[in-house]
Tab-separated table of C-alpha atoms and ligand atoms in Angstrom:
chain	number	residue	atom	x	y	z
A	162	MET	CA	-0.196	-0.444	-0.120
A	163	PRO	CA	0.897	3.153	-1.436
A	164	HIS	CA	1.476	5.434	2.615
A	165	SER	CA	4.694	6.824	2.217
A	166	THR	CA	3.530	10.307	0.839
A	167	ALA	CA	0.143	9.714	3.321
A	168	THR	CA	-0.413	12.335	6.043
A	169	LEU	CA	-2.702	13.640	8.952
A	170	PHE	CA	-4.112	16.008	6.948
A	171	ASN	CA	-5.095	13.984	3.508
A	172	PRO	CA	-8.838	12.843	2.446
A	173	VAL	CA	-8.959	9.033	3.570
A	174	ASN	CA	-11.866	6.340	2.682
A	175	ALA	CA	-13.165	4.024	5.472
A	176	GLY	CA	-14.833	1.864	3.292
A	177	ASP	CA	-18.344	3.530	1.706
A	178	LEU	CA	-17.194	6.402	4.292
A	179	HIS	CA	-15.109	9.498	2.339
A	180	LEU	CA	-13.098	11.052	5.141
A	181	ALA	CA	-11.452	14.765	4.959
A	182	ASN	CA	-8.980	14.031	6.558
A	183	ARG	CA	-6.949	10.855	9.013
A	184	ILE	CA	-7.797	12.819	12.528
A	185	VAL	CA	-10.690	10.842	14.457
A	186	MET	CA	-12.782	11.863	17.616
A	187	ALA	CA	-12.272	8.464	19.873
A	188	PRO	CA	-15.016	7.611	21.163
A	189	LEU	CA	-15.713	9.292	24.698
A	190	THR	CA	-17.951	8.979	28.041
A	191	ARG	CA	-19.090	11.908	28.946
A	192	ASN	CA	-21.854	11.226	31.426
A	193	ARG	CA	-24.174	14.414	30.409
A	194	ALA	CA	-27.245	12.244	29.165
A	195	PRO	CA	-29.987	11.984	31.892
A	196	ASP	CA	-31.916	9.808	31.293
A	197	ALA	CA	-30.357	8.160	28.411
A	198	VAL	CA	-31.161	11.162	26.021
A	199	PRO	CA	-28.762	12.976	24.041
A	200	ASN	CA	-30.038	16.125	24.566
A	201	ALA	CA	-28.571	20.315	22.569
A	202	LEU	CA	-25.499	20.160	24.766
A	203	MET	CA	-24.196	16.796	23.274
A	204	ALA	CA	-25.421	18.618	19.653
A	205	GLU	CA	-22.352	21.746	20.376
A	206	TYR	CA	-20.331	19.387	22.139
A	207	TYR	CA	-19.715	17.771	18.841
A	208	SER	CA	-20.297	20.201	16.406
A	209	GLN	CA	-17.655	21.715	17.797
A	210	ARG	CA	-15.688	18.599	17.134
A	211	ALA	CA	-16.961	18.070	12.978
A	212	SER	CA	-13.131	19.518	11.692
A	213	ALA	CA	-12.052	16.166	12.650
A	214	GLY	CA	-11.956	13.619	9.483
A	215	LEU	CA	-14.644	11.151	11.148
A	216	ILE	CA	-16.448	11.579	14.566
A	217	ILE	CA	-16.942	8.281	17.237
A	218	SER	CA	-20.310	9.177	19.305
A	219	GLU	CA	-18.972	8.135	22.393
A	220	ALA	CA	-20.235	4.992	23.312
A	221	THR	CA	-23.958	4.215	23.502
A	222	ALA	CA	-26.228	1.271	25.097
A	223	ILE	CA	-28.652	-1.107	22.531
A	224	CYS	CA	-30.176	-1.859	25.499
A	225	GLN	CA	-31.358	-0.477	28.936
A	226	GLN	CA	-29.734	-3.745	30.529
A	227	GLY	CA	-26.829	-3.126	27.825
A	228	GLN	CA	-26.231	-0.270	30.475
A	229	GLY	CA	-24.085	0.591	33.486
A	230	TYR	CA	-23.291	3.701	33.953
A	231	ALA	CA	-25.559	7.129	34.916
A	232	ASP	CA	-26.073	9.233	32.470
A	233	VAL	CA	-24.855	7.562	28.991
A	234	PRO	CA	-26.835	7.968	25.978
A	235	GLY	CA	-29.315	4.843	24.757
A	236	LEU	CA	-29.884	4.598	21.038
A	237	TYR	CA	-33.683	1.608	21.458
A	238	GLY	CA	-36.263	4.198	23.073
A	239	GLU	CA	-38.045	6.179	20.258
A	240	GLU	CA	-36.819	9.504	22.585
A	241	GLN	CA	-33.586	8.548	22.551
A	242	VAL	CA	-32.936	8.375	18.752
A	243	GLU	CA	-34.935	10.972	18.120
A	244	ALA	CA	-32.894	13.454	20.516
A	245	TRP	CA	-30.021	11.657	18.508
A	246	LYS	CA	-30.875	13.934	15.433
A	247	LEU	CA	-29.712	17.405	17.150
A	248	VAL	CA	-26.517	15.602	17.289
A	249	THR	CA	-26.115	13.974	13.519
A	250	LYS	CA	-27.722	17.151	12.652
A	251	SER	CA	-25.574	19.853	13.846
A	252	VAL	CA	-22.387	17.241	13.011
A	253	HIS	CA	-23.756	17.397	9.286
A	254	ALA	CA	-24.389	20.965	9.153
A	255	ALA	CA	-20.478	21.530	10.173
A	256	GLY	CA	-18.927	19.534	7.573
A	257	GLY	CA	-18.114	16.699	9.286
A	258	LYS	CA	-19.174	12.489	9.733
A	259	ILE	CA	-20.574	10.222	12.608
A	260	VAL	CA	-20.351	6.634	13.251
A	261	CYS	CA	-23.023	5.951	16.471
A	262	GLN	CA	-20.624	3.483	18.769
A	263	LEU	CA	-23.006	0.419	19.782
A	264	TRP	CA	-21.882	-0.825	23.417
A	265	HIS	CA	-23.243	-3.803	25.767
A	266	VAL	CA	-21.030	-3.479	28.943
A	267	GLY	CA	-22.113	-6.891	30.142
A	268	ARG	CA	-20.979	-7.264	33.872
A	269	VAL	CA	-19.956	-4.410	33.671
A	270	SER	CA	-22.998	-2.769	35.469
A	271	HIS	CA	-25.036	-2.142	38.250
A	272	THR	CA	-27.876	-3.515	39.838
A	273	SER	CA	-29.470	-0.363	40.489
A	274	LEU	CA	-28.987	0.417	36.028
A	275	GLN	CA	-30.434	-2.894	35.401
A	276	PRO	CA	-34.483	-3.418	34.236
A	277	GLY	CA	-36.083	-4.540	36.871
A	278	ASN	CA	-32.923	-4.634	39.550
A	279	ALA	CA	-31.352	-7.637	37.767
A	280	ALA	CA	-28.074	-9.231	37.607
A	281	PRO	CA	-25.924	-8.110	34.594
A	282	VAL	CA	-25.939	-10.716	31.858
A	283	ALA	CA	-22.348	-11.953	30.762
A	284	PRO	CA	-20.553	-14.903	29.336
A	285	SER	CA	-20.023	-16.470	32.767
A	286	ALA	CA	-21.100	-15.462	36.443
A	287	ILE	CA	-17.560	-13.935	37.701
A	288	THR	CA	-17.455	-10.786	38.870
A	289	ALA	CA	-15.858	-7.715	37.322
A	290	LYS	CA	-13.203	-6.301	39.856
A	291	THR	CA	-13.596	-3.016	38.679
A	292	LYS	CA	-16.024	-0.084	39.259
A	293	THR	CA	-18.530	1.863	37.846
A	294	VAL	CA	-20.175	5.449	37.482
A	295	LEU	CA	-23.308	5.497	39.687
A	296	ILE	CA	-25.185	10.385	39.757
A	297	LYS	CA	-26.453	9.353	43.719
A	298	ASP	CA	-27.372	13.120	44.725
A	299	GLY	CA	-26.058	14.807	41.679
A	300	VAL	CA	-23.181	14.074	42.336
A	301	PRO	CA	-21.225	10.764	40.598
A	302	VAL	CA	-20.403	8.079	42.696
A	303	PHE	CA	-17.909	5.007	42.461
A	304	GLU	CA	-19.139	1.873	42.928
A	305	ASP	CA	-18.771	-2.117	42.805
A	306	THR	CA	-20.025	-3.796	40.370
A	307	SER	CA	-22.664	-6.651	40.841
A	308	GLU	CA	-21.914	-9.942	40.208
A	309	PRO	CA	-23.166	-10.698	37.002
A	310	ARG	CA	-25.505	-13.895	35.921
A	311	ALA	CA	-23.775	-15.683	32.743
A	312	LEU	CA	-26.434	-16.067	30.198
A	313	GLN	CA	-27.915	-19.035	28.163
A	314	ALA	CA	-27.517	-19.537	25.146
A	315	TYR	CA	-30.257	-19.166	23.383
A	316	GLU	CA	-30.349	-15.608	25.238
A	317	LEU	CA	-27.757	-14.872	22.752
A	318	PRO	CA	-29.690	-14.412	18.916
A	319	ASP	CA	-31.443	-11.608	21.089
A	320	ILE	CA	-28.688	-9.992	21.948
A	321	VAL	CA	-27.268	-10.099	18.439
A	322	HIS	CA	-30.518	-8.583	16.783
A	323	THR	CA	-30.875	-6.091	18.977
A	324	PHE	CA	-27.040	-4.985	18.040
A	325	ALA	CA	-29.118	-5.434	14.808
A	326	ALA	CA	-31.590	-3.326	16.030
A	327	ALA	CA	-29.216	-0.219	17.480
A	328	ALA	CA	-27.737	-0.168	14.070
A	329	ARG	CA	-30.095	0.508	12.323
A	330	ASN	CA	-31.533	3.043	14.653
A	331	ALA	CA	-28.354	4.386	14.075
A	332	VAL	CA	-27.954	5.160	10.512
A	333	GLN	CA	-31.491	4.702	9.192
A	334	THR	CA	-33.890	7.283	11.262
A	335	ALA	CA	-30.852	9.283	13.561
A	336	GLY	CA	-28.817	9.819	10.973
A	337	PHE	CA	-25.767	8.841	11.531
A	338	ASP	CA	-22.862	7.970	8.971
A	339	GLY	CA	-22.387	4.136	10.176
A	340	VAL	CA	-21.948	1.830	13.072
A	341	GLU	CA	-18.514	1.034	15.349
A	342	ILE	CA	-19.270	-2.238	17.346
A	343	HIS	CA	-17.616	-1.764	20.383
A	344	ALA	CA	-15.305	-4.728	21.157
A	345	ALA	CA	-13.479	-3.443	23.793
A	346	ASN	CA	-12.177	-2.298	27.117
A	347	GLY	CA	-14.278	-5.915	29.035
A	348	TYR	CA	-17.897	-4.615	28.535
A	349	LEU	CA	-19.384	-8.123	26.829
A	350	ILE	CA	-18.592	-8.950	23.734
A	351	ASP	CA	-14.707	-8.363	24.832
A	352	GLN	CA	-15.707	-10.374	27.725
A	353	PHE	CA	-16.558	-13.615	25.482
A	354	LEU	CA	-13.479	-13.539	23.725
A	355	LYS	CA	-11.479	-13.274	26.689
A	356	SER	CA	-11.009	-15.854	28.855
A	357	GLY	CA	-10.150	-14.746	32.144
A	358	SER	CA	-14.143	-14.429	31.707
A	359	ASN	CA	-15.440	-16.430	29.036
A	360	GLN	CA	-15.215	-20.361	31.047
A	361	ARG	CA	-18.555	-21.903	29.168
A	362	ARG	CA	-17.602	-24.837	27.780
A	363	ASP	CA	-20.667	-24.402	25.319
A	364	ASP	CA	-19.759	-23.185	21.681
A	365	PHE	CA	-19.018	-20.341	22.667
A	366	GLY	CA	-16.618	-20.319	24.838
A	367	GLY	CA	-12.906	-22.495	25.147
A	368	SER	CA	-12.036	-23.008	21.852
A	369	ILE	CA	-10.626	-19.363	20.131
A	370	GLU	CA	-13.223	-19.723	17.302
A	371	ASN	CA	-16.047	-20.050	20.677
A	372	ARG	CA	-14.466	-17.433	21.522
A	373	ALA	CA	-15.190	-15.302	18.774
A	374	ARG	CA	-18.238	-16.444	17.476
A	375	PHE	CA	-20.184	-14.431	19.363
A	376	LEU	CA	-18.464	-11.364	18.667
A	377	LEU	CA	-18.435	-12.451	14.150
A	378	GLU	CA	-22.520	-12.581	15.132
A	379	VAL	CA	-22.362	-9.268	16.199
A	380	VAL	CA	-20.482	-7.666	13.638
A	381	ARG	CA	-22.698	-9.899	10.429
A	382	ALA	CA	-25.609	-9.179	11.908
A	383	VAL	CA	-24.637	-5.374	11.905
A	384	THR	CA	-23.178	-5.610	8.649
A	385	ASP	CA	-26.564	-7.427	7.187
A	386	ALA	CA	-28.338	-4.845	8.970
A	387	VAL	CA	-27.434	-1.627	7.190
A	388	GLY	CA	-24.876	-2.458	4.655
A	389	ALA	CA	-20.820	-3.116	5.695
A	390	GLY	CA	-19.369	-0.489	4.296
A	391	VAL	CA	-20.322	2.598	7.016
A	392	VAL	CA	-19.767	-0.815	10.579
A	393	GLY	CA	-16.379	0.065	11.657
A	394	ILE	CA	-14.945	-1.885	14.408
A	395	ARG	CA	-12.907	-1.432	17.851
A	396	LEU	CA	-11.066	-4.024	19.801
A	397	SER	CA	-8.261	-3.500	22.705
A	398	PRO	CA	-6.312	-6.859	22.367
A	399	VAL	CA	-4.125	-6.340	25.974
A	400	THR	CA	-5.589	-3.311	28.133
A	401	PRO	CA	-6.881	-4.325	31.641
A	402	ALA	CA	-9.933	-2.048	31.568
A	403	ASN	CA	-12.218	-3.348	33.673
A	404	ASP	CA	-10.592	-6.554	34.431
A	405	ALA	CA	-10.435	-7.558	30.797
A	406	PHE	CA	-7.170	-10.812	30.636
A	407	ASP	CA	-6.282	-13.094	28.202
A	408	PRO	CA	-3.863	-15.038	28.586
A	409	ASP	CA	-2.352	-15.438	24.593
A	410	PRO	CA	-3.862	-12.684	23.029
A	411	GLN	CA	-1.795	-12.387	20.076
A	412	PRO	CA	-3.515	-16.052	18.165
A	413	LEU	CA	-6.299	-15.014	19.616
A	414	PHE	CA	-7.069	-11.398	17.681
A	415	ASP	CA	-4.912	-12.493	14.293
A	416	TYR	CA	-7.556	-15.116	14.015
A	417	VAL	CA	-10.726	-11.921	14.982
A	418	VAL	CA	-9.200	-9.996	12.392
A	419	ARG	CA	-8.492	-13.044	9.420
A	420	GLU	CA	-12.177	-13.720	10.055
A	421	LEU	CA	-13.328	-9.692	10.108
A	422	ALA	CA	-10.638	-9.403	6.951
A	423	ALA	CA	-14.384	-11.325	4.362
A	424	PHE	CA	-17.007	-9.032	5.817
A	425	ARG	CA	-15.515	-5.811	3.741
A	426	LEU	CA	-15.490	-3.256	7.043
A	427	ALA	CA	-15.476	0.483	6.885
A	428	TYR	CA	-11.647	0.319	9.850
A	429	VAL	CA	-10.902	-2.371	12.314
A	430	HIS	CA	-9.468	0.262	15.490
A	431	ILE	CA	-7.105	-0.985	17.725
A	432	ILE	CA	-6.556	0.601	20.692
A	433	GLU	CA	-2.590	-0.379	21.441
A	434	GLY	CA	-1.531	-0.924	25.050
A	435	ALA	CA	-3.533	0.058	28.272
A	436	THR	CA	-6.654	2.592	27.167
A	437	GLY	CA	-6.032	5.635	28.395
A	438	GLY	CA	-2.890	4.627	29.834
A	439	ALA	CA	0.536	2.539	29.198
A	440	ARG	CA	1.082	1.974	25.292
A	441	GLU	CA	3.816	-0.891	26.507
A	442	LEU	CA	2.699	-3.130	28.650
A	443	PRO	CA	5.763	-6.056	30.109
A	444	ASP	CA	3.251	-8.271	30.874
A	445	ARG	CA	1.530	-7.982	28.254
A	446	PRO	CA	3.486	-7.662	25.633
A	447	PHE	CA	1.542	-7.874	21.332
A	448	ASP	CA	2.746	-7.041	17.763
A	449	TYR	CA	0.506	-4.896	16.475
A	450	THR	CA	2.779	-5.208	12.997
A	451	GLY	CA	2.275	-8.764	12.851
A	452	LEU	CA	-1.855	-8.206	14.053
A	453	ARG	CA	-2.912	-5.196	10.688
A	454	ARG	CA	-0.329	-7.750	8.864
A	455	ALA	CA	-2.752	-10.559	9.086
A	456	TYR	CA	-5.804	-8.814	8.492
A	457	ARG	CA	-4.266	-7.337	5.379
A	458	ALA	CA	-2.966	-10.448	4.170
A	459	ALA	CA	-6.610	-11.966	4.406
A	460	GLY	CA	-7.800	-9.798	2.519
A	461	GLY	CA	-9.411	-6.888	4.684
A	462	GLN	CA	-8.952	-4.240	2.892
A	463	GLY	CA	-10.907	-1.465	5.565
A	464	ALA	CA	-8.902	1.556	7.347
A	465	TRP	CA	-6.360	0.756	9.886
A	466	MET	CA	-7.699	2.789	12.504
A	467	VAL	CA	-5.201	2.959	15.717
A	468	ASN	CA	-5.690	4.853	19.285
A	469	ASN	CA	-3.954	5.605	21.917
A	470	GLY	CA	-1.670	8.259	24.163
A	471	MET	CA	-1.533	9.599	20.454
A	472	ASP	CA	0.707	13.095	19.659
A	473	LYS	CA	1.527	14.836	16.308
A	474	THR	CA	4.175	12.735	16.609
A	475	LEU	CA	2.839	9.239	17.447
A	476	ALA	CA	0.094	9.671	14.858
A	477	GLU	CA	3.017	11.016	12.019
A	478	GLN	CA	4.729	7.657	12.403
A	479	ALA	CA	2.008	5.222	12.302
A	480	VAL	CA	0.362	7.199	9.288
A	481	ARG	CA	4.195	6.033	8.013
A	482	GLU	CA	3.848	2.398	9.535
A	483	GLY	CA	1.397	2.042	7.578
A	484	ALA	CA	-2.389	3.290	9.827
A	485	ASP	CA	-4.639	4.300	7.916
A	486	LEU	CA	-6.283	6.569	10.518
A	487	VAL	CA	-5.292	7.657	13.806
A	488	ALA	CA	-7.814	8.357	16.615
A	489	PHE	CA	-7.619	10.645	19.732
A	490	GLY	CA	-9.219	10.890	22.628
A	491	ARG	CA	-8.995	12.784	25.407
A	492	ALA	CA	-7.012	16.037	23.063
A	493	PHE	CA	-11.217	15.721	21.651
A	494	ILE	CA	-12.371	16.793	25.329
A	495	ALA	CA	-9.403	20.634	25.329
A	496	ASN	CA	-9.369	21.275	21.913
A	497	PRO	CA	-12.401	21.077	19.732
A	498	ASP	CA	-10.072	22.500	16.727
A	499	LEU	CA	-7.630	19.990	17.152
A	500	VAL	CA	-7.346	18.728	13.317
A	501	GLU	CA	-6.597	22.923	13.339
A	502	ARG	CA	-4.138	23.020	16.310
A	503	LEU	CA	-2.496	19.233	14.269
A	504	ARG	CA	-1.762	20.942	10.920
A	505	HIS	CA	-0.561	24.180	12.164
A	506	GLY	CA	2.228	22.382	15.139
A	507	SER	CA	0.446	24.573	17.733
A	508	ALA	CA	0.542	24.153	21.609
A	509	LEU	CA	-2.952	21.803	23.183
A	510	ASN	CA	-5.005	22.891	25.855
A	511	GLU	CA	-4.396	20.921	28.913
A	512	GLY	CA	-8.051	18.521	29.716
A	513	ASP	CA	-10.046	19.111	33.258
A	514	ARG	CA	-10.891	15.574	35.031
A	515	SER	CA	-12.295	16.903	37.332
A	516	THR	CA	-15.331	17.240	34.145
A	517	TYR	CA	-14.619	14.018	32.666
A	518	TYR	CA	-17.215	12.349	33.837
A	519	GLY	CA	-20.614	14.470	34.436
A	520	GLY	CA	-21.708	17.520	34.101
A	521	GLY	CA	-22.120	20.149	31.942
A	522	ALA	CA	-21.037	23.086	29.882
A	523	LYS	CA	-17.934	23.070	32.249
A	524	GLY	CA	-15.432	21.205	31.051
A	525	TYR	CA	-17.865	19.962	28.228
A	526	THR	CA	-18.227	22.707	25.117
A	527	ASP	CA	-15.369	25.899	27.056
A	528	TYR	CA	-12.554	24.935	25.533
A	529	PRO	CA	-11.408	27.296	23.567
A	530	THR	CA	-10.407	27.507	20.035
A	531	LEU	CA	-7.746	28.808	18.833
A	532	GLY	CA	-7.299	32.712	18.793
A	533	LYS	CA	-10.126	32.753	21.263
A	534	HIS	CA	-8.544	32.714	24.477
B	68	8OZ	C1	-14.650	6.193	30.383
B	68	8OZ	C2	-15.713	5.665	31.178
B	68	8OZ	C3	-16.682	4.954	31.261
B	68	8OZ	C4	-16.728	4.164	30.378
B	68	8OZ	C5	-14.794	2.911	27.341
B	68	8OZ	C6	-17.505	3.338	27.236
B	68	8OZ	O1	-13.980	2.400	28.131
B	68	8OZ	C7	-15.165	3.656	28.059
B	68	8OZ	C8	-15.674	4.471	29.569
B	68	8OZ	C9	-14.391	4.804	29.730
B	68	8OZ	O2	-14.563	1.676	26.335
């Protein structure tokens, strides 16, 4: 592939998505959707960032059972789907593109967020050693996740269909340009992939093929629903986020991307290292170049998107070395005009961590653009 002359600022195609540049706004959970319904403030936030080649929405629950945190949005009720139109219209009016990240948290939830206060669901009844964020008396509080119950095999097709229904809601009704399947960060699909959270003895556990089966069924259903050319997927081979662990991730993820090659997806999005943390983990080595080569060797033609702790130097290096797209997370929180700042080599605003999760406009829509300090 002729990557050597590409820069971050060249247009690029990702499947059927025609992007103005290679700089992507990564999905960022911001907990500003009370009752799981998007709103005008979110529309303003996203449209401020529309100069990204592509915006990936914050993780969005495909059903109430798929929800694990206070005030994150959904895409299953009519009110939610209608409200997302505010966001997609304002991003499009500002010249941007936006896909919706489809999310089922699996065991990373709390009974108080689940339908009927039931136990969260998971491949196996193993509690994640992680916290979720609830809001009590208007204040975010971290709470241990609840013990999950193991899904019965007969329940899985329903969840697969729910992913597809949410994809249809996103593309056919809410006006998104596509969807990203959230298969990363220790949520439901990743829980099936990794043996630390999957001890099933049926067709969905045990061998690599079996642990990847749920992911591939979701990909099949979502691509059938909206067309593979507008579907991406996010993977995190070694992240410890949300207690995710697999003792042998390389053959697992090499298999997954080889299987994905046949689907003609828009893109494959890889979190390198620990989500929001170190890019290299001494106790969890992983060959990302080998992963990309496995995908290409199997005929995969989707755009290859890399993410985690990127700056301009790292991003340019990634593109030189064969990445097609580079996703920036925290840098986009604090820099709505990140593309322009990278283009000019300008300094970046620092993000305020205390306003990352929950709250209102402060630390959300009030970061200054260049020339407006
Ligand atoms: C931070 C806080 C809550 C959720 C992820 C959706 O890690 C998330 C998330 C991040 O993918």
